[in-house]
PDB file of C-alpha atoms in Angstrom:
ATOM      1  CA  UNK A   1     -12.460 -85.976 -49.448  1.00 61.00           C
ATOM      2  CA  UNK A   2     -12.573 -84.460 -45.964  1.00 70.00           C
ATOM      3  CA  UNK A   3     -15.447 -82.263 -45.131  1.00 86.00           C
ATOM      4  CA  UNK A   4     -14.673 -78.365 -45.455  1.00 92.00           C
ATOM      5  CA  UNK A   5     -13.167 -76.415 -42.376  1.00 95.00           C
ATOM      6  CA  UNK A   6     -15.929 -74.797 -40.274  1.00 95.00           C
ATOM      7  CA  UNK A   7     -13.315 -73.961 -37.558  1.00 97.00           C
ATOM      8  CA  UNK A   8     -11.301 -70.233 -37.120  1.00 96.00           C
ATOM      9  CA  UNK A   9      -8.542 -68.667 -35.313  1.00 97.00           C
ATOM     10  CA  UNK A  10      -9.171 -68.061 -32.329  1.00 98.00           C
ATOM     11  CA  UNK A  11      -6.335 -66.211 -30.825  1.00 97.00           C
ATOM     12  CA  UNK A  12      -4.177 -63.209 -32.141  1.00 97.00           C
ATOM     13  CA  UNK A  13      -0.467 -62.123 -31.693  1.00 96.00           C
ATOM     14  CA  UNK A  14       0.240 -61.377 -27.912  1.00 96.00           C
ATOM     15  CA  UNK A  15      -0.549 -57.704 -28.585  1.00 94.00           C
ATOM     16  CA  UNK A  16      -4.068 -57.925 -29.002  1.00 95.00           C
ATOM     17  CA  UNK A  17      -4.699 -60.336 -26.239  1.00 94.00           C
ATOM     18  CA  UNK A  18      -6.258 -58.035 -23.877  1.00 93.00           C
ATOM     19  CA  UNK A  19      -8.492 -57.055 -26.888  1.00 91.00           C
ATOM     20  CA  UNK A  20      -9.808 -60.550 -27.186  1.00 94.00           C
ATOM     21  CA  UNK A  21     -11.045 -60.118 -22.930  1.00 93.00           C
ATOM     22  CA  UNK A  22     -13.948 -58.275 -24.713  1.00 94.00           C
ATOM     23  CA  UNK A  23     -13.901 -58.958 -28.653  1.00 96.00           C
ATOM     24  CA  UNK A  24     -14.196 -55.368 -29.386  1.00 94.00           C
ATOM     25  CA  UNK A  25     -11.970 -55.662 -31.689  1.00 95.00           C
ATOM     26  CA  UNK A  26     -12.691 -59.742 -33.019  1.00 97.00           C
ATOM     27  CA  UNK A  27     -16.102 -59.863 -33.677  1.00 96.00           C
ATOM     28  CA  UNK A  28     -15.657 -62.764 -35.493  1.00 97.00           C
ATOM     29  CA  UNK A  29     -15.029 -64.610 -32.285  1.00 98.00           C
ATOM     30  CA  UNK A  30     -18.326 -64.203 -30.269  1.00 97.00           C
ATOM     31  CA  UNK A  31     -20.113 -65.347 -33.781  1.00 97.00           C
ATOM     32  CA  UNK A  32     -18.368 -67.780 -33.865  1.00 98.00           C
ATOM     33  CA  UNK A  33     -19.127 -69.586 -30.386  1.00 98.00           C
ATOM     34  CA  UNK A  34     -22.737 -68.888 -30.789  1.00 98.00           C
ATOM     35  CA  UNK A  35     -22.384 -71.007 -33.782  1.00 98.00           C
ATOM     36  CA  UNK A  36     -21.486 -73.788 -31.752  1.00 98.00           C
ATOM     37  CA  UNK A  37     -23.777 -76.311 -30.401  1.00 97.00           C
ATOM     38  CA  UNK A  38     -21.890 -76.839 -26.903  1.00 98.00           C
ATOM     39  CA  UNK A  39     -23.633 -73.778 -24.362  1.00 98.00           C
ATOM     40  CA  UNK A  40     -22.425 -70.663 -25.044  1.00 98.00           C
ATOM     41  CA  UNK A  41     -21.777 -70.162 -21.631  1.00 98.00           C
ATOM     42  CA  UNK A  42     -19.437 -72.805 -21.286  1.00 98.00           C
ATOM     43  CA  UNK A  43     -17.834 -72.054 -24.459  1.00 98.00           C
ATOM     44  CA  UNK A  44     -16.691 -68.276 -23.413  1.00 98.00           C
ATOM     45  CA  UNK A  45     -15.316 -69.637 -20.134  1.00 98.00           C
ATOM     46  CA  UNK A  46     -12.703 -72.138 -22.118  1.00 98.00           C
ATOM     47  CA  UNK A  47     -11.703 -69.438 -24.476  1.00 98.00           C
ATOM     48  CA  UNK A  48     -10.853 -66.789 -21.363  1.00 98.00           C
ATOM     49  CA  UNK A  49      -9.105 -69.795 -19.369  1.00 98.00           C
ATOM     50  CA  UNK A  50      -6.974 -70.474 -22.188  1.00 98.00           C
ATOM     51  CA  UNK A  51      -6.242 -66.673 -23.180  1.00 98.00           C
ATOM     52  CA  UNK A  52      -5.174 -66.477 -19.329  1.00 97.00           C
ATOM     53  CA  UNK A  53      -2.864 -68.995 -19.763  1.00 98.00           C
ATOM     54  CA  UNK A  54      -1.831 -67.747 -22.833  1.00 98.00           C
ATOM     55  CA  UNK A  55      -1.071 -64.103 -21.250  1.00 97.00           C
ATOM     56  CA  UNK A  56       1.278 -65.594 -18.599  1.00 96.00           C
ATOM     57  CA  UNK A  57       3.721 -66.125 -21.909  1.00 96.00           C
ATOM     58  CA  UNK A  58       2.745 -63.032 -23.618  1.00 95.00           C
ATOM     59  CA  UNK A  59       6.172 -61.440 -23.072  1.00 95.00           C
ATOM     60  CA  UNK A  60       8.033 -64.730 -24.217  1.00 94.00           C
ATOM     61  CA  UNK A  61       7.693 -64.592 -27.813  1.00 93.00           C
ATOM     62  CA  UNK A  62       8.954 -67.893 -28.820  1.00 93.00           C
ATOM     63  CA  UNK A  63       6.621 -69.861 -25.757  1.00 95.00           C
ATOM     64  CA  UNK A  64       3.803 -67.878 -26.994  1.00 96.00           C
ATOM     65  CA  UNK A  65       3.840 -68.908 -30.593  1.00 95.00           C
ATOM     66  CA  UNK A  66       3.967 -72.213 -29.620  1.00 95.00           C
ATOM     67  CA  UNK A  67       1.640 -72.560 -27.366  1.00 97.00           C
ATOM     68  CA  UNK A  68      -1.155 -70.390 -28.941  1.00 97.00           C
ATOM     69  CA  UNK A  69      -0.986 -72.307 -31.992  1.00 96.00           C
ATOM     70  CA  UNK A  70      -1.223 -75.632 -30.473  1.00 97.00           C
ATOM     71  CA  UNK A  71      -3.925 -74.200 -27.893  1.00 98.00           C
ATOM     72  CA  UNK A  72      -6.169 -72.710 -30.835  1.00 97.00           C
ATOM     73  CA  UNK A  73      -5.630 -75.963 -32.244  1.00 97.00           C
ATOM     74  CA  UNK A  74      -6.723 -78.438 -30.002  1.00 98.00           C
ATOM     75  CA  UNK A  75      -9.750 -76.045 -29.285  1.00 98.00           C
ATOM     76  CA  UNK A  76     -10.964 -75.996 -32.799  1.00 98.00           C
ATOM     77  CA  UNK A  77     -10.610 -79.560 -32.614  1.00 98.00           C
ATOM     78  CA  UNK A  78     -12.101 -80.268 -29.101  1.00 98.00           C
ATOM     79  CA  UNK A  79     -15.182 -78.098 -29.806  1.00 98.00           C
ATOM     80  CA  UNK A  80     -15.733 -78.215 -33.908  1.00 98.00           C
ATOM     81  CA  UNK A  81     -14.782 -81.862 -34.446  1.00 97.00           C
ATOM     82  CA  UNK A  82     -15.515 -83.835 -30.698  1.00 97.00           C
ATOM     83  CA  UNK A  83     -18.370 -81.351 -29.420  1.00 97.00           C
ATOM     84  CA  UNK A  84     -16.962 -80.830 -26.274  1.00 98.00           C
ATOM     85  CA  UNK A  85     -15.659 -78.848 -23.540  1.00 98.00           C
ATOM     86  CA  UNK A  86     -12.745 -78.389 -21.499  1.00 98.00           C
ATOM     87  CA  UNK A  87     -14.190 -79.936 -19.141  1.00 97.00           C
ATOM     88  CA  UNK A  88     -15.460 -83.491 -20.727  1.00 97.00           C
ATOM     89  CA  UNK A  89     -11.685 -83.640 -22.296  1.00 96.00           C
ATOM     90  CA  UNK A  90     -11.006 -87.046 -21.232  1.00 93.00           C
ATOM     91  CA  UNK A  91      -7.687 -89.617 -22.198  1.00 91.00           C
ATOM     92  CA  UNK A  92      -9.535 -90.618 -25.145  1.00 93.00           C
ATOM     93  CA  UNK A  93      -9.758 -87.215 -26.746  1.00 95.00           C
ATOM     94  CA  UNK A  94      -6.076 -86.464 -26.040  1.00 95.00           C
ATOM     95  CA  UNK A  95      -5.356 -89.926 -28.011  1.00 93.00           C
ATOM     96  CA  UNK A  96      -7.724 -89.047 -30.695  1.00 96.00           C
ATOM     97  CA  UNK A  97      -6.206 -85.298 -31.149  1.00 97.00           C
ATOM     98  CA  UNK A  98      -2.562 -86.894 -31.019  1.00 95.00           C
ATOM     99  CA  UNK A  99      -3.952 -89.001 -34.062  1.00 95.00           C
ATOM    100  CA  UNK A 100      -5.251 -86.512 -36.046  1.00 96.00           C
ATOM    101  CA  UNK A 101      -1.747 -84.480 -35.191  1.00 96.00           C
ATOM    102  CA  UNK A 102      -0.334 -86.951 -37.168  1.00 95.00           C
ATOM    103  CA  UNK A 103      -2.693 -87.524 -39.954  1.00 94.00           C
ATOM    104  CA  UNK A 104      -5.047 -84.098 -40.267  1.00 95.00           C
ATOM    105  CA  UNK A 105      -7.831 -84.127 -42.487  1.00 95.00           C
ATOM    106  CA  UNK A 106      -7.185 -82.094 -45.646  1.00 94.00           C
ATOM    107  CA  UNK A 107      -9.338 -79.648 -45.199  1.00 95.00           C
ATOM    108  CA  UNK A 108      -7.370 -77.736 -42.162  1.00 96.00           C
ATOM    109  CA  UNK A 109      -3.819 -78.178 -43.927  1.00 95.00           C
ATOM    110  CA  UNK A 110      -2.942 -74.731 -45.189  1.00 94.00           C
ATOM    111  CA  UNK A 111      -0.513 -74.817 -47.923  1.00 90.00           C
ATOM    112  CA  UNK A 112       1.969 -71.991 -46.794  1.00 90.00           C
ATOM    113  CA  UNK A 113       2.236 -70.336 -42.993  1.00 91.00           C
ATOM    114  CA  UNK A 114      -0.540 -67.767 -43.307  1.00 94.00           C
ATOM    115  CA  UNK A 115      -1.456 -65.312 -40.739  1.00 95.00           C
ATOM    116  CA  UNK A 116      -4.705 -65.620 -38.468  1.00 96.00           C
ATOM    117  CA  UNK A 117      -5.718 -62.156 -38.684  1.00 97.00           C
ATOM    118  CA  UNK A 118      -5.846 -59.209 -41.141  1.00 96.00           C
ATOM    119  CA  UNK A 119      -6.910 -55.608 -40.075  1.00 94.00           C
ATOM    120  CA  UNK A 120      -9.325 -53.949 -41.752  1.00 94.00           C
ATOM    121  CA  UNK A 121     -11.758 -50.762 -40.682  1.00 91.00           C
ATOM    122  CA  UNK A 122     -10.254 -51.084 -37.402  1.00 91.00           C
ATOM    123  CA  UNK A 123     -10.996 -54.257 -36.713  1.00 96.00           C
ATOM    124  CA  UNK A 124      -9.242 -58.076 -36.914  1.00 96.00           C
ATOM    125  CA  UNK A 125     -10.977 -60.489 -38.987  1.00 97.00           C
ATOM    126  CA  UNK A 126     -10.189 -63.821 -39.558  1.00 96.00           C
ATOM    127  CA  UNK A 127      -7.889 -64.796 -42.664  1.00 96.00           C
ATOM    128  CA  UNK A 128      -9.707 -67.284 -44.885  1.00 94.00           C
ATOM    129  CA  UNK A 129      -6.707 -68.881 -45.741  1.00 95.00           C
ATOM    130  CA  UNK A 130      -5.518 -69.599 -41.943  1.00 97.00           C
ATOM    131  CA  UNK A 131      -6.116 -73.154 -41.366  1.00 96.00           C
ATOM    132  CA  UNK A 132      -4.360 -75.082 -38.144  1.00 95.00           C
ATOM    133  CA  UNK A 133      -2.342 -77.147 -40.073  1.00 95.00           C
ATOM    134  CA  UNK A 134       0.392 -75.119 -42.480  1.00 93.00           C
ATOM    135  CA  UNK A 135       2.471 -77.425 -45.605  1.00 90.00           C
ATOM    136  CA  UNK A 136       5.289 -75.335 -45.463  1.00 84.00           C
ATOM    137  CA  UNK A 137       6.843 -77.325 -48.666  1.00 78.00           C
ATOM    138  CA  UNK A 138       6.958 -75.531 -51.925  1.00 75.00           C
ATOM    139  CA  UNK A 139       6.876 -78.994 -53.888  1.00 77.00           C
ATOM    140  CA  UNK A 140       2.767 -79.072 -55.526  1.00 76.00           C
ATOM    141  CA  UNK A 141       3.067 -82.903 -54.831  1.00 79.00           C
ATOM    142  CA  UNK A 142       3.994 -82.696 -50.955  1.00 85.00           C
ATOM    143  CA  UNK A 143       1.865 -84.216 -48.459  1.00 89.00           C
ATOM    144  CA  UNK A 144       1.519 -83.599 -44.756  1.00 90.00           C
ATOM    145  CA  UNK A 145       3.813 -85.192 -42.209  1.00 89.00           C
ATOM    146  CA  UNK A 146       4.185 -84.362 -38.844  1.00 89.00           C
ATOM    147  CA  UNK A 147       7.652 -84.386 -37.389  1.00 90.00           C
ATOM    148  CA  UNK A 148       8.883 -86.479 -34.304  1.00 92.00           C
ATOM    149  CA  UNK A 149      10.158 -83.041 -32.948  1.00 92.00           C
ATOM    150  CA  UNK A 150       6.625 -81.664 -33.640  1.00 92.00           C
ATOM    151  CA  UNK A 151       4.604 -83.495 -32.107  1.00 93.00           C
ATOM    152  CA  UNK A 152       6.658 -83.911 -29.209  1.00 94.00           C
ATOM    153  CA  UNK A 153       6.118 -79.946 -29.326  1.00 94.00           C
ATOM    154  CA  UNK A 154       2.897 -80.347 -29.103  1.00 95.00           C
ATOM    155  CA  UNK A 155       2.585 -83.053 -26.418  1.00 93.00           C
ATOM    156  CA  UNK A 156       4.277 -80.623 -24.132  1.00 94.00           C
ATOM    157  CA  UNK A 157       2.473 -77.725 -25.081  1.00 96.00           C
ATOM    158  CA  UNK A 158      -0.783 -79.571 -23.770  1.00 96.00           C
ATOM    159  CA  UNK A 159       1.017 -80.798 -20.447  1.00 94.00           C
ATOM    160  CA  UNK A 160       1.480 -76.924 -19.952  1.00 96.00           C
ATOM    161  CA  UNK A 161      -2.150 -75.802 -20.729  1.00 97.00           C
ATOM    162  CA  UNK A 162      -3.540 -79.297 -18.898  1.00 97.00           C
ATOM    163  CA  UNK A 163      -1.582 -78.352 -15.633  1.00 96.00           C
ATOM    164  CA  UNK A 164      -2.391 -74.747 -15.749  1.00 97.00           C
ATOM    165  CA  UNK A 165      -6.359 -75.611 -15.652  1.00 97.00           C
ATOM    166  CA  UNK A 166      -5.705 -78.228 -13.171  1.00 96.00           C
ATOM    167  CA  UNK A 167      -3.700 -75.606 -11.209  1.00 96.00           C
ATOM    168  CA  UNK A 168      -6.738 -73.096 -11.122  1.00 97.00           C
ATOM    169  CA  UNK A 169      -9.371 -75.277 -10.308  1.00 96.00           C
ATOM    170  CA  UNK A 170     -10.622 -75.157 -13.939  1.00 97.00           C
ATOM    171  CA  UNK A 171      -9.985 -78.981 -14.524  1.00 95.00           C
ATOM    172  CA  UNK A 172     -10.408 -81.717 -11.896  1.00 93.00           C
ATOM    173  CA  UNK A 173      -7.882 -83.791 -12.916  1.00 92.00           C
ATOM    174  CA  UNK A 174      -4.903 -83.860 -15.929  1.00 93.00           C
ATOM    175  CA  UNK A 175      -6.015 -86.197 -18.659  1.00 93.00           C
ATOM    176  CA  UNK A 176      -2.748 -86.695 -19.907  1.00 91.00           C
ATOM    177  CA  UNK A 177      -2.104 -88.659 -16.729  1.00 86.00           C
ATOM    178  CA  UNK A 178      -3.907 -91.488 -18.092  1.00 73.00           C
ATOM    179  CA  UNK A 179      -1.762 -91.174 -21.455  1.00 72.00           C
ATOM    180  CA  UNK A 180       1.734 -91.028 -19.248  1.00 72.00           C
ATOM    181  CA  UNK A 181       0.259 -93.896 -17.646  1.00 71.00           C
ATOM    182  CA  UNK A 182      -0.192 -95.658 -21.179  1.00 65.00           C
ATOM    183  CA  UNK A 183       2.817 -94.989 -22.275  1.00 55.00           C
ATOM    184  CA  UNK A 184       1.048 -94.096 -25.710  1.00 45.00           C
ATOM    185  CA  UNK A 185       3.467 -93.011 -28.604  1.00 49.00           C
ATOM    186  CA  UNK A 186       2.448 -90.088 -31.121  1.00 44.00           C
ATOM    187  CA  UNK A 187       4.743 -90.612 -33.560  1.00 48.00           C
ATOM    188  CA  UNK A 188       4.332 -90.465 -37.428  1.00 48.00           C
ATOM    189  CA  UNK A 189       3.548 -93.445 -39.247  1.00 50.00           C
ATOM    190  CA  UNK A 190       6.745 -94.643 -40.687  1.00 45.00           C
ATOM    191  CA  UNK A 191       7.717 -97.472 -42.723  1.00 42.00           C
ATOM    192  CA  UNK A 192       9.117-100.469 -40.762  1.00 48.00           C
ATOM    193  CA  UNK A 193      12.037-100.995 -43.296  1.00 42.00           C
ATOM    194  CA  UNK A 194      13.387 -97.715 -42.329  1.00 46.00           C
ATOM    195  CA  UNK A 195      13.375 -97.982 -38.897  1.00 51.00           C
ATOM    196  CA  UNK A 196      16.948 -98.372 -37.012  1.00 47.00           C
ATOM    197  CA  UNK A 197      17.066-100.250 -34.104  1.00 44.00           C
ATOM    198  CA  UNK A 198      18.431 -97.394 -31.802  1.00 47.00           C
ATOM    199  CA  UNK A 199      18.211 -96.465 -28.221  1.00 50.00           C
ATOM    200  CA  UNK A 200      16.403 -93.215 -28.119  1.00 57.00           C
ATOM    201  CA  UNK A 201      14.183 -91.257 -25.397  1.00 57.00           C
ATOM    202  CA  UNK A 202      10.939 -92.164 -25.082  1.00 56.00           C
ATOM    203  CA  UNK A 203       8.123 -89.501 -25.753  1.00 55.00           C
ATOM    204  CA  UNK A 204       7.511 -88.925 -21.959  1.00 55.00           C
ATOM    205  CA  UNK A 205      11.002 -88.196 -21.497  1.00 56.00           C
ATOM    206  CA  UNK A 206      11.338 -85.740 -24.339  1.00 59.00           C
ATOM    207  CA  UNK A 207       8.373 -84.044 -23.183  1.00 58.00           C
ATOM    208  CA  UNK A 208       9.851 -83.670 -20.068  1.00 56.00           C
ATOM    209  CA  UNK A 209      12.829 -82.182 -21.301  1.00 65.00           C
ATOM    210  CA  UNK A 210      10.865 -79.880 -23.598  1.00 65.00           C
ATOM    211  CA  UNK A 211       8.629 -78.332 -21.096  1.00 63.00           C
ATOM    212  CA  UNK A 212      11.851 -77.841 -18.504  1.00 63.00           C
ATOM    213  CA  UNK A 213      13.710 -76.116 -21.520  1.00 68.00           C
ATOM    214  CA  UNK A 214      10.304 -73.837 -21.669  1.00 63.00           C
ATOM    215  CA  UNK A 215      10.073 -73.326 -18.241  1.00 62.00           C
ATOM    216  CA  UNK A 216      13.456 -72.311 -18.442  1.00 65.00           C
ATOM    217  CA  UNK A 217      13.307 -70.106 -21.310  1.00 62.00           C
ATOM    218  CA  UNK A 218      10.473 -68.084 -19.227  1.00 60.00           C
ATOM    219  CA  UNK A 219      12.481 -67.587 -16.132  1.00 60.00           C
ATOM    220  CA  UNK A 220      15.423 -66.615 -18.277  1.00 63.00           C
ATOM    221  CA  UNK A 221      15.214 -64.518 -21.569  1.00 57.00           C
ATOM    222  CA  UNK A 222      18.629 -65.617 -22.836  1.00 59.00           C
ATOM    223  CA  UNK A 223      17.650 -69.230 -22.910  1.00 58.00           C
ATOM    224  CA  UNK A 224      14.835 -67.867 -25.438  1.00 53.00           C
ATOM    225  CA  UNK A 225      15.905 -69.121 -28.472  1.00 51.00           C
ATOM    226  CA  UNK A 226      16.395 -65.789 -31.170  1.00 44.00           C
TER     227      UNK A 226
END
């Protein structure tokens, strides 16, 4: 059994992100952070970095979901499960986070798309039920399994975010350049028998392909997919 979820949400939808420059309104947030044992310090500079980046999609509603759920994810992960920061993300905890893409522990699979916030007294709190994983199958018996297209999502969500904190100084270097250089696949685990022997592109070259279509889609609303 995997140990219980001590992680949150961590962003809200694109109209509360200037909220979250101050947590006036997401006091679970803050509380949160403190809880953490990496400085606190440190800790409030990732989360403004990354809702900076997120901001610059804020008006791109399709980008945005996409990239502030894989950015909230790989946070929760980076900080709650590896202890670190930003800046100590290194090759090996890309490779470890593209793992646990693929096989999550239990405890952050939701079972059902669930929002990450609910209002109440004027303010957003945290929905218990959020987790960064959702099952979106209605079968009792499914299990988690993360799609080719998914994590190839993913993968290029993270070449965004990496670049972007390269591109302000925030980051020395992109440590997905060590992974391109590997040529490491993050693929689900599927059963050799079923496997076809076909030519296909490889994950760098979807990626590639994924993140022009998104820069794309941001330069030009009507290649936004509706």
């Amino acid at each position: 059994m995997s140990a219980p979820f001590t992680g949150q949400p961590l962003f809200d939808t694109a109209h509360y992100l200037e909220d979250l420059s101050d947590f006036h309104c997401h006091p679970s947030i803050p509380t949160f952070l403190a809880s953490l044992p990496q400085p606190l310090t440190t800790l409030r500079d990732d989360y403004e970095i990354s809702r900076q980046f997120l901001m610059k999609y804020a008006d791109v509603p399709g980008t945005f979901s996409r990239f502030r759920g894989e950015v909230q994810r790989f946070l929760n992960y980076l900080w709650v499960t590896t202890k670190r920061t930003l800046a100590q993300t290194d090759a090996d905890v890309v490779t470890a986070y593209f793992k646990t893409l693929k096989n999550p522990p239990h405890s952050w699979i939701a079972r059902g798309v669930f929002s990450a916030f609910t209002h109440a007294n004027g303010l957003r709190l945290p929905n218990r039920q959020w987790r960064p994983f959702a099952l979106r199958s209605s079968d009792e018996n499914a299990v988690y399994n993360a799609s080719q297209a998914s994590l190839n999502a993913s993968r290029t969500a993270l070449q965004t975010f990496f670049k972007y904190l390269v591109y302000q100084q925030y980051l020395l270097t992109d440590p997905l350049n060590d992974l391109r250089r590997r040529d490491r696949r993050a693929k689900p685990q599927l059963a050799k028998d079923l496997e076809i022997a076909v030519r296909r592109l490889t994950d760098w070259q979807w990626s590639w392909l994924l993140e022009t279509l998104v820069t794309e889609a941001d330069q030009n609303p009507k290649c936004e997919r509706h």
